[in-house]
């Protein structure tokens, strides 16, 4: 996808969905959205796919508040596509639906931030006429003093739900940071993870500014000091504390006042990261805030470590799959090289088989099985004599019977490969390619 600013024509179906949402017809919205998502995905209209994902999250939440995490995941996927396409309307819809959910959760300060972002985007492009509603909502939202403080027990519950349900570490980081920020009533919260191998701290969460990956050496900054020493740092006045580095404020235009920084530990009490919370709305961070971070840290440490392990496992599986696919391709190429008459045959059969499987609307898993079987279908030729396989003239009856054996040899070879249950189907398909 090209990362260029692009305009979008208003979609009638999305207009209808927005109107249905305003009429509180959330079931109908979700039904229409599922169909629209399929169509936009087929035509690769990724801007509209992003809008559908954002609206699915909004209507999922409005239908059932208990599905907060499911709604949040859909909206986060919508944000990823909106950022990837750099489309103004997709970004506007994503900021708008996030603001509406924050407002419904009575997080007025967070809602105000998202509505203000949405207004900036609506000033550039407003094909769904949302600007008026955005401006009205901004007027209704009061100052931070009227922002309802989130019950710490509710925040702990939501983080606990994320521990059980979420394996995407980026989403998990955002959930933990959002809940912490709202419960402590602070302006910003970042959750840093400790990369021991590279001696770095990193995060993809810095609420209040655009999310991006931040990396810095563990030997710098307050978070680095906390990770190295295990101390909790509670700064009442940042600019009068020698440990504070004002350089970032100068670069971003932000003004840091109060800071609470605390280590995150796993079950073995090993430090795996740090919380950094900035600018409490009223007063200074106190002992109650510190106790709350300790309570969150015990849950967050387990969740983040599990997510990291899951990510490593997925990377290992991905690497194993790449090695296996490379092995299969090399094996197929080696067999084709023995038969000069049909050189490149296996790769062509794989191509045609994949096209046919997609035309039959098979799912991706089955398409992969078919393509793997197609690549390996002639592996049994390894057991055919060169004098027969490479013969220029017509085969004798005995030679023809011998070459027919390659399908059975394919089965005998592949059935000895123990990879997964799916590979049994690969073996069956590959070894029966001459059945008819």
Tab-separated table of C-alpha atoms in Angstrom:
chain	number	residue	atom	x	y	z
A	1	UNK	CA	0.000	0.000	0.000
A	2	UNK	CA	1.353	3.403	-0.922
A	3	UNK	CA	1.870	5.713	2.017
A	4	UNK	CA	0.460	8.830	0.351
A	5	UNK	CA	-2.295	11.157	1.500
A	6	UNK	CA	-5.367	10.223	-0.527
A	7	UNK	CA	-9.037	11.232	-0.783
A	8	UNK	CA	-11.958	8.830	-0.734
A	9	UNK	CA	-15.406	8.910	-2.294
A	10	UNK	CA	-18.296	8.508	0.156
A	11	UNK	CA	-19.664	4.965	0.155
A	12	UNK	CA	-23.507	4.683	0.225
A	13	UNK	CA	-23.360	1.552	2.395
A	14	UNK	CA	-21.150	3.284	4.989
A	15	UNK	CA	-23.514	6.278	4.975
A	16	UNK	CA	-26.405	3.889	5.668
A	17	UNK	CA	-24.463	2.209	8.477
A	18	UNK	CA	-23.704	5.557	10.157
A	19	UNK	CA	-27.407	6.463	9.963
A	20	UNK	CA	-28.411	3.070	11.393
A	21	UNK	CA	-25.968	3.553	14.254
A	22	UNK	CA	-27.545	6.906	15.063
A	23	UNK	CA	-30.893	5.075	15.228
A	24	UNK	CA	-29.375	2.582	17.733
A	25	UNK	CA	-29.826	-0.340	15.297
A	26	UNK	CA	-26.516	-1.975	16.176
A	27	UNK	CA	-27.393	-5.538	15.060
A	28	UNK	CA	-28.341	-4.257	11.612
A	29	UNK	CA	-25.129	-2.207	11.478
A	30	UNK	CA	-22.998	-5.262	12.281
A	31	UNK	CA	-24.801	-7.371	9.686
A	32	UNK	CA	-24.248	-4.738	6.969
A	33	UNK	CA	-20.658	-4.196	8.080
A	34	UNK	CA	-19.735	-7.879	7.762
A	35	UNK	CA	-20.986	-7.909	4.167
A	36	UNK	CA	-19.328	-4.597	3.346
A	37	UNK	CA	-16.040	-5.806	4.844
A	38	UNK	CA	-16.057	-8.872	2.559
A	39	UNK	CA	-16.726	-6.776	-0.540
A	40	UNK	CA	-14.132	-4.107	0.241
A	41	UNK	CA	-11.567	-6.827	1.052
A	42	UNK	CA	-12.187	-8.505	-2.324
A	43	UNK	CA	-11.707	-5.230	-4.204
A	44	UNK	CA	-8.729	-4.295	-2.012
A	45	UNK	CA	-10.320	-0.978	-0.944
A	46	UNK	CA	-8.226	-0.884	2.224
A	47	UNK	CA	-9.400	2.591	3.249
A	48	UNK	CA	-12.979	1.313	3.398
A	49	UNK	CA	-11.822	-1.899	5.087
A	50	UNK	CA	-10.315	0.317	7.802
A	51	UNK	CA	-13.579	2.244	8.165
A	52	UNK	CA	-15.562	-1.010	8.435
A	53	UNK	CA	-13.246	-2.346	11.147
A	54	UNK	CA	-13.559	0.890	13.134
A	55	UNK	CA	-17.364	0.863	12.831
A	56	UNK	CA	-17.528	-2.845	13.750
A	57	UNK	CA	-15.656	-1.999	16.960
A	58	UNK	CA	-18.026	0.903	17.710
A	59	UNK	CA	-21.231	-1.075	17.152
A	60	UNK	CA	-19.881	-4.148	18.957
A	61	UNK	CA	-19.259	-1.997	22.023
A	62	UNK	CA	-22.586	-0.154	21.803
A	63	UNK	CA	-24.416	-3.474	21.510
A	64	UNK	CA	-22.621	-4.991	24.506
A	65	UNK	CA	-20.206	-3.014	26.715
A	66	UNK	CA	-18.803	-6.282	28.075
A	67	UNK	CA	-17.165	-6.826	24.676
A	68	UNK	CA	-14.842	-3.867	25.266
A	69	UNK	CA	-11.666	-5.798	24.353
A	70	UNK	CA	-13.183	-7.291	21.191
A	71	UNK	CA	-14.320	-3.819	20.119
A	72	UNK	CA	-10.913	-2.353	20.982
A	73	UNK	CA	-9.107	-4.998	18.895
A	74	UNK	CA	-11.262	-4.244	15.841
A	75	UNK	CA	-10.698	-0.496	16.214
A	76	UNK	CA	-6.946	-1.064	16.600
A	77	UNK	CA	-6.925	-3.083	13.344
A	78	UNK	CA	-8.799	-0.219	11.705
A	79	UNK	CA	-6.191	2.247	12.967
A	80	UNK	CA	-3.363	0.127	11.548
A	81	UNK	CA	-4.951	0.153	8.077
A	82	UNK	CA	-5.821	3.848	8.334
A	83	UNK	CA	-2.178	4.645	9.124
A	84	UNK	CA	-0.955	2.292	6.374
A	85	UNK	CA	-3.129	3.902	3.685
A	86	UNK	CA	-2.640	7.395	5.166
A	87	UNK	CA	-6.270	8.108	4.286
A	88	UNK	CA	-7.846	11.149	5.983
A	89	UNK	CA	-11.378	9.737	6.172
A	90	UNK	CA	-10.238	6.362	7.535
A	91	UNK	CA	-8.209	8.168	10.224
A	92	UNK	CA	-11.145	10.481	10.979
A	93	UNK	CA	-13.585	7.579	11.465
A	94	UNK	CA	-11.080	5.764	13.688
A	95	UNK	CA	-10.506	8.803	15.941
A	96	UNK	CA	-14.264	9.493	15.991
A	97	UNK	CA	-15.338	5.978	17.088
A	98	UNK	CA	-12.571	5.840	19.706
A	99	UNK	CA	-13.785	9.159	21.092
A	100	UNK	CA	-17.386	7.905	21.264
A	101	UNK	CA	-16.368	4.811	23.213
A	102	UNK	CA	-14.207	6.825	25.612
A	103	UNK	CA	-17.146	9.183	26.139
A	104	UNK	CA	-19.477	6.243	26.774
A	105	UNK	CA	-16.963	4.968	29.340
A	106	UNK	CA	-17.118	8.453	30.916
A	107	UNK	CA	-13.450	9.125	30.203
A	108	UNK	CA	-14.073	12.730	29.189
A	109	UNK	CA	-10.440	13.819	28.957
A	110	UNK	CA	-9.527	10.935	26.640
A	111	UNK	CA	-12.688	11.489	24.584
A	112	UNK	CA	-11.843	15.177	24.204
A	113	UNK	CA	-8.384	14.330	22.882
A	114	UNK	CA	-9.778	11.957	20.229
A	115	UNK	CA	-12.578	14.359	19.250
A	116	UNK	CA	-10.033	17.157	18.807
A	117	UNK	CA	-7.920	14.904	16.579
A	118	UNK	CA	-11.060	14.007	14.614
A	119	UNK	CA	-11.934	17.694	14.179
A	120	UNK	CA	-8.506	18.438	12.674
A	121	UNK	CA	-9.035	15.640	10.166
A	122	UNK	CA	-12.634	16.728	9.444
A	123	UNK	CA	-11.297	20.178	8.532
A	124	UNK	CA	-9.342	18.472	5.740
A	125	UNK	CA	-12.014	16.043	4.530
A	126	UNK	CA	-15.527	15.339	5.864
A	127	UNK	CA	-17.360	13.191	3.302
A	128	UNK	CA	-19.632	11.648	5.951
A	129	UNK	CA	-20.596	14.999	7.547
A	130	UNK	CA	-19.276	14.224	11.024
A	131	UNK	CA	-17.806	17.641	11.800
A	132	UNK	CA	-20.999	19.058	13.304
A	133	UNK	CA	-21.405	16.158	15.750
A	134	UNK	CA	-17.701	16.316	16.645
A	135	UNK	CA	-17.913	20.040	17.439
A	136	UNK	CA	-21.054	19.523	19.535
A	137	UNK	CA	-19.359	16.778	21.541
A	138	UNK	CA	-16.298	18.945	22.150
A	139	UNK	CA	-18.566	21.685	23.538
A	140	UNK	CA	-20.293	19.242	25.890
A	141	UNK	CA	-17.114	17.821	27.360
A	142	UNK	CA	-15.977	19.706	30.430
A	143	UNK	CA	-12.553	20.432	31.867
A	144	UNK	CA	-10.405	17.615	33.369
A	145	UNK	CA	-11.899	18.345	36.810
A	146	UNK	CA	-15.218	16.854	35.724
A	147	UNK	CA	-13.600	13.777	34.227
A	148	UNK	CA	-14.844	10.774	36.135
A	149	UNK	CA	-12.048	8.834	37.720
A	150	UNK	CA	-12.018	5.202	36.661
A	151	UNK	CA	-12.414	2.763	39.519
A	152	UNK	CA	-9.017	1.079	40.065
A	153	UNK	CA	-10.808	-2.254	40.563
A	154	UNK	CA	-12.402	-1.883	37.119
A	155	UNK	CA	-8.973	-1.114	35.625
A	156	UNK	CA	-7.519	-4.206	37.300
A	157	UNK	CA	-10.424	-6.285	35.974
A	158	UNK	CA	-9.902	-5.063	32.405
A	159	UNK	CA	-6.174	-5.779	32.597
A	160	UNK	CA	-6.997	-9.207	34.017
A	161	UNK	CA	-9.276	-9.843	31.038
A	162	UNK	CA	-6.478	-8.805	28.696
A	163	UNK	CA	-4.108	-11.233	30.446
A	164	UNK	CA	-6.472	-14.084	29.665
A	165	UNK	CA	-7.485	-13.070	26.146
A	166	UNK	CA	-4.731	-11.105	24.428
A	167	UNK	CA	-1.522	-12.418	22.852
A	168	UNK	CA	-0.700	-9.371	20.703
A	169	UNK	CA	1.873	-7.542	22.787
A	170	UNK	CA	1.195	-4.149	21.142
A	171	UNK	CA	-2.520	-4.292	21.974
A	172	UNK	CA	-1.696	-5.514	25.467
A	173	UNK	CA	0.688	-2.604	26.039
A	174	UNK	CA	-1.992	-0.167	24.950
A	175	UNK	CA	-4.702	-1.718	27.157
A	176	UNK	CA	-2.442	-1.623	30.218
A	177	UNK	CA	-1.342	1.955	29.529
A	178	UNK	CA	-4.886	3.228	28.906
A	179	UNK	CA	-6.322	1.609	32.016
A	180	UNK	CA	-3.424	2.821	34.174
A	181	UNK	CA	-3.658	6.366	32.829
A	182	UNK	CA	-7.412	6.564	33.421
A	183	UNK	CA	-7.339	4.978	36.897
A	184	UNK	CA	-4.514	7.180	38.210
A	185	UNK	CA	-5.931	10.240	36.397
A	186	UNK	CA	-2.725	11.170	34.626
A	187	UNK	CA	-2.147	12.823	31.262
A	188	UNK	CA	0.174	10.174	29.818
A	189	UNK	CA	1.340	6.657	30.519
A	190	UNK	CA	4.017	4.586	28.809
A	191	UNK	CA	4.819	0.940	29.442
A	192	UNK	CA	8.432	0.072	28.598
A	193	UNK	CA	9.741	-3.473	28.145
A	194	UNK	CA	13.301	-4.485	28.887
A	195	UNK	CA	15.233	-6.051	26.010
A	196	UNK	CA	18.052	-7.741	27.942
A	197	UNK	CA	19.884	-8.944	24.850
A	198	UNK	CA	20.332	-5.416	23.454
A	199	UNK	CA	20.245	-3.676	26.856
A	200	UNK	CA	17.433	-1.442	25.642
A	201	UNK	CA	14.001	-0.324	26.779
A	202	UNK	CA	11.294	-0.147	24.150
A	203	UNK	CA	7.627	0.707	23.881
A	204	UNK	CA	4.950	1.287	21.271
A	205	UNK	CA	2.709	3.154	23.691
A	206	UNK	CA	2.960	6.839	24.482
A	207	UNK	CA	-0.621	8.032	24.867
A	208	UNK	CA	-1.242	11.649	24.004
A	209	UNK	CA	1.120	11.565	21.034
A	210	UNK	CA	1.189	9.312	17.978
A	211	UNK	CA	2.016	5.713	18.793
A	212	UNK	CA	5.418	4.688	17.521
A	213	UNK	CA	8.188	2.400	18.668
A	214	UNK	CA	10.543	4.111	21.099
A	215	UNK	CA	13.929	2.530	21.889
A	216	UNK	CA	16.721	3.783	24.104
A	217	UNK	CA	19.596	2.322	26.077
A	218	UNK	CA	18.806	1.068	29.570
A	219	UNK	CA	21.608	3.295	30.876
A	220	UNK	CA	19.605	6.466	30.123
A	221	UNK	CA	16.466	8.072	31.489
A	222	UNK	CA	14.295	7.521	34.537
A	223	UNK	CA	12.807	4.286	33.173
A	224	UNK	CA	16.314	2.934	32.625
A	225	UNK	CA	17.311	3.851	36.176
A	226	UNK	CA	14.205	2.111	37.548
A	227	UNK	CA	14.905	-1.069	35.556
A	228	UNK	CA	18.527	-1.173	36.678
A	229	UNK	CA	17.921	-0.406	40.360
A	230	UNK	CA	14.392	-1.638	41.027
A	231	UNK	CA	13.597	1.674	42.734
A	232	UNK	CA	10.311	3.566	42.466
A	233	UNK	CA	10.753	7.207	41.430
A	234	UNK	CA	8.090	9.737	42.388
A	235	UNK	CA	9.012	13.248	41.230
A	236	UNK	CA	6.864	16.122	42.477
A	237	UNK	CA	8.470	18.789	40.274
A	238	UNK	CA	10.294	17.495	37.193
A	239	UNK	CA	12.296	20.625	36.401
A	240	UNK	CA	13.704	20.876	39.908
A	241	UNK	CA	14.888	17.248	39.910
A	242	UNK	CA	18.355	16.572	38.499
A	243	UNK	CA	17.378	13.093	37.291
A	244	UNK	CA	14.879	14.531	34.796
A	245	UNK	CA	16.050	15.156	31.213
A	246	UNK	CA	14.099	18.144	29.749
A	247	UNK	CA	15.434	17.546	26.218
A	248	UNK	CA	12.376	15.513	25.137
A	249	UNK	CA	10.054	18.306	26.314
A	250	UNK	CA	12.028	20.788	24.231
A	251	UNK	CA	11.723	18.536	21.174
A	252	UNK	CA	7.988	17.803	21.545
A	253	UNK	CA	6.669	20.985	23.129
A	254	UNK	CA	5.243	19.001	26.015
A	255	UNK	CA	5.687	20.246	29.600
A	256	UNK	CA	6.340	17.556	32.194
A	257	UNK	CA	5.357	18.440	35.770
A	258	UNK	CA	5.008	15.258	37.843
A	259	UNK	CA	6.423	11.788	37.178
A	260	UNK	CA	5.779	8.365	38.676
A	261	UNK	CA	8.099	5.621	37.445
A	262	UNK	CA	8.036	2.055	38.758
A	263	UNK	CA	9.489	-1.340	37.721
A	264	UNK	CA	7.344	-4.183	36.322
A	265	UNK	CA	8.254	-7.635	37.624
A	266	UNK	CA	7.387	-11.187	36.583
A	267	UNK	CA	6.440	-14.112	38.854
A	268	UNK	CA	10.113	-14.683	39.680
A	269	UNK	CA	10.404	-11.031	40.762
A	270	UNK	CA	12.709	-10.312	37.820
A	271	UNK	CA	12.359	-6.825	36.348
A	272	UNK	CA	10.996	-7.028	32.798
A	273	UNK	CA	10.022	-3.388	32.233
A	274	UNK	CA	8.782	-0.143	33.734
A	275	UNK	CA	5.734	2.096	34.035
A	276	UNK	CA	6.206	5.812	33.422
A	277	UNK	CA	3.187	7.994	34.240
A	278	UNK	CA	3.249	11.752	33.667
A	279	UNK	CA	1.321	14.793	34.926
A	280	UNK	CA	-1.403	13.852	37.370
A	281	UNK	CA	-4.457	16.026	36.706
A	282	UNK	CA	-4.892	17.105	40.309
A	283	UNK	CA	-1.957	17.441	42.670
A	284	UNK	CA	0.935	14.994	42.857
A	285	UNK	CA	1.293	11.223	42.642
A	286	UNK	CA	0.780	9.721	46.085
A	287	UNK	CA	1.211	6.449	47.961
A	288	UNK	CA	-2.192	5.222	46.756
A	289	UNK	CA	-1.046	5.662	43.134
A	290	UNK	CA	2.127	3.712	43.884
A	291	UNK	CA	0.138	0.869	45.466
A	292	UNK	CA	-2.144	0.782	42.436
A	293	UNK	CA	0.838	0.500	40.068
A	294	UNK	CA	2.201	-2.384	42.166
A	295	UNK	CA	-1.177	-4.145	41.879
A	296	UNK	CA	-1.296	-3.602	38.116
A	297	UNK	CA	2.356	-4.587	37.780
A	298	UNK	CA	1.762	-8.096	39.129
A	299	UNK	CA	-0.877	-8.737	36.452
A	300	UNK	CA	0.902	-6.804	33.734
A	301	UNK	CA	4.207	-8.611	34.309
A	302	UNK	CA	2.601	-12.021	33.757
A	303	UNK	CA	0.639	-10.822	30.723
A	304	UNK	CA	3.577	-9.138	29.030
A	305	UNK	CA	5.954	-12.031	29.626
A	306	UNK	CA	3.397	-14.498	28.245
A	307	UNK	CA	2.837	-12.282	25.207
A	308	UNK	CA	6.583	-12.073	24.594
A	309	UNK	CA	6.907	-15.858	24.820
A	310	UNK	CA	3.965	-16.288	22.459
A	311	UNK	CA	5.552	-13.844	20.000
A	312	UNK	CA	8.867	-15.735	20.117
A	313	UNK	CA	7.026	-19.010	19.560
A	314	UNK	CA	5.209	-17.540	16.549
A	315	UNK	CA	8.499	-16.297	15.113
A	316	UNK	CA	10.031	-19.755	15.560
A	317	UNK	CA	7.061	-21.387	13.839
A	318	UNK	CA	7.290	-18.856	11.019
A	319	UNK	CA	10.993	-19.595	10.605
A	320	UNK	CA	10.364	-23.346	10.660
A	321	UNK	CA	7.674	-22.933	8.010
A	322	UNK	CA	10.057	-20.935	5.808
A	323	UNK	CA	12.753	-23.599	6.188
A	324	UNK	CA	10.254	-26.368	5.380
A	325	UNK	CA	8.909	-24.540	2.315
A	326	UNK	CA	12.445	-23.895	1.110
A	327	UNK	CA	13.248	-27.594	1.598
A	328	UNK	CA	10.165	-28.622	-0.389
A	329	UNK	CA	10.968	-26.228	-3.242
A	330	UNK	CA	14.571	-27.419	-3.375
A	331	UNK	CA	13.465	-31.059	-3.378
A	332	UNK	CA	10.928	-30.471	-6.157
A	333	UNK	CA	13.506	-28.565	-8.236
A	334	UNK	CA	16.011	-31.403	-7.786
A	335	UNK	CA	13.487	-33.982	-9.025
A	336	UNK	CA	12.505	-31.827	-12.000
A	337	UNK	CA	16.195	-31.454	-12.853
A	338	UNK	CA	16.457	-35.247	-13.298
A	339	UNK	CA	13.683	-35.198	-15.878
A	340	UNK	CA	14.771	-32.868	-18.691
A	341	UNK	CA	11.440	-33.353	-20.512
A	342	UNK	CA	9.364	-31.887	-17.667
A	343	UNK	CA	11.786	-29.340	-16.153
A	344	UNK	CA	9.838	-26.777	-14.081
A	345	UNK	CA	6.780	-29.036	-14.124
A	346	UNK	CA	6.223	-29.086	-10.335
A	347	UNK	CA	6.231	-25.301	-9.999
A	348	UNK	CA	3.734	-24.988	-12.878
A	349	UNK	CA	1.432	-27.613	-11.333
A	350	UNK	CA	1.614	-25.703	-8.040
A	351	UNK	CA	0.655	-22.462	-9.803
A	352	UNK	CA	-2.333	-23.992	-11.632
A	353	UNK	CA	-3.488	-25.898	-8.548
A	354	UNK	CA	-3.390	-22.746	-6.447
A	355	UNK	CA	-5.397	-20.807	-9.045
A	356	UNK	CA	-8.020	-23.561	-9.248
A	357	UNK	CA	-8.235	-23.831	-5.438
A	358	UNK	CA	-8.840	-20.067	-5.170
A	359	UNK	CA	-11.444	-20.194	-7.953
A	360	UNK	CA	-13.222	-22.862	-5.873
A	361	UNK	CA	-13.194	-20.431	-2.900
A	362	UNK	CA	-11.248	-22.840	-0.679
A	363	UNK	CA	-9.917	-21.345	2.544
A	364	UNK	CA	-6.246	-20.337	2.872
A	365	UNK	CA	-5.361	-23.413	4.915
A	366	UNK	CA	-6.716	-25.769	2.234
A	367	UNK	CA	-5.089	-23.749	-0.554
A	368	UNK	CA	-1.736	-24.154	1.216
A	369	UNK	CA	-2.286	-27.919	1.510
A	370	UNK	CA	-3.165	-28.192	-2.200
A	371	UNK	CA	-0.130	-26.131	-3.259
A	372	UNK	CA	2.236	-28.170	-1.068
A	373	UNK	CA	0.815	-31.429	-2.471
A	374	UNK	CA	1.184	-30.083	-6.011
A	375	UNK	CA	4.832	-29.187	-5.385
A	376	UNK	CA	5.563	-32.700	-4.070
A	377	UNK	CA	3.356	-34.753	-6.378
A	378	UNK	CA	6.266	-36.071	-8.455
A	379	UNK	CA	8.692	-36.677	-5.593
A	380	UNK	CA	8.361	-40.405	-6.304
A	381	UNK	CA	10.340	-39.950	-9.525
A	382	UNK	CA	13.396	-40.190	-7.294
A	383	UNK	CA	12.821	-43.960	-7.390
A	384	UNK	CA	12.552	-44.207	-11.188
A	385	UNK	CA	15.583	-45.369	-13.146
A	386	UNK	CA	17.387	-42.678	-15.185
A	387	UNK	CA	17.274	-44.910	-18.248
A	388	UNK	CA	13.473	-44.729	-18.122
A	389	UNK	CA	12.981	-41.201	-16.823
A	390	UNK	CA	15.338	-39.631	-19.366
A	391	UNK	CA	14.573	-41.887	-22.353
A	392	UNK	CA	14.001	-39.923	-25.576
A	393	UNK	CA	11.991	-42.542	-27.457
A	394	UNK	CA	8.765	-44.383	-26.739
A	395	UNK	CA	8.640	-46.419	-23.520
A	396	UNK	CA	8.205	-50.176	-23.579
A	397	UNK	CA	5.285	-51.707	-21.643
A	398	UNK	CA	7.646	-52.720	-18.830
A	399	UNK	CA	9.201	-49.234	-18.714
A	400	UNK	CA	5.738	-47.621	-18.670
A	401	UNK	CA	4.666	-49.840	-15.743
A	402	UNK	CA	7.872	-48.832	-13.953
A	403	UNK	CA	7.267	-45.102	-14.390
A	404	UNK	CA	3.698	-45.554	-13.147
A	405	UNK	CA	5.175	-46.638	-9.820
A	406	UNK	CA	6.251	-43.061	-9.035
A	407	UNK	CA	2.845	-42.213	-7.530
A	408	UNK	CA	3.123	-45.086	-5.053
A	409	UNK	CA	6.728	-44.159	-4.295
A	410	UNK	CA	5.518	-40.591	-3.604
A	411	UNK	CA	3.137	-41.980	-0.986
A	412	UNK	CA	5.817	-44.156	0.604
A	413	UNK	CA	8.200	-41.203	0.922
A	414	UNK	CA	5.709	-38.625	2.202
A	415	UNK	CA	3.993	-40.864	4.756
A	416	UNK	CA	7.308	-41.083	6.601
A	417	UNK	CA	7.372	-37.307	7.137
A	418	UNK	CA	5.745	-36.514	10.500
A	419	UNK	CA	4.951	-32.798	10.621
A	420	UNK	CA	1.257	-32.354	11.348
A	421	UNK	CA	-2.155	-33.894	10.793
A	422	UNK	CA	-2.559	-31.646	7.760
A	423	UNK	CA	0.446	-33.279	6.099
A	424	UNK	CA	-1.459	-36.583	5.954
A	425	UNK	CA	-3.801	-34.835	3.524
A	426	UNK	CA	-0.814	-33.546	1.541
A	427	UNK	CA	0.417	-37.137	1.253
A	428	UNK	CA	-2.998	-38.373	0.104
A	429	UNK	CA	-3.440	-35.667	-2.526
A	430	UNK	CA	0.105	-35.876	-3.867
A	431	UNK	CA	0.109	-39.680	-4.219
A	432	UNK	CA	-3.282	-39.886	-5.973
A	433	UNK	CA	-2.636	-37.414	-8.750
A	434	UNK	CA	-2.870	-40.160	-11.398
A	435	UNK	CA	-6.035	-41.824	-10.006
A	436	UNK	CA	-8.085	-40.898	-13.076
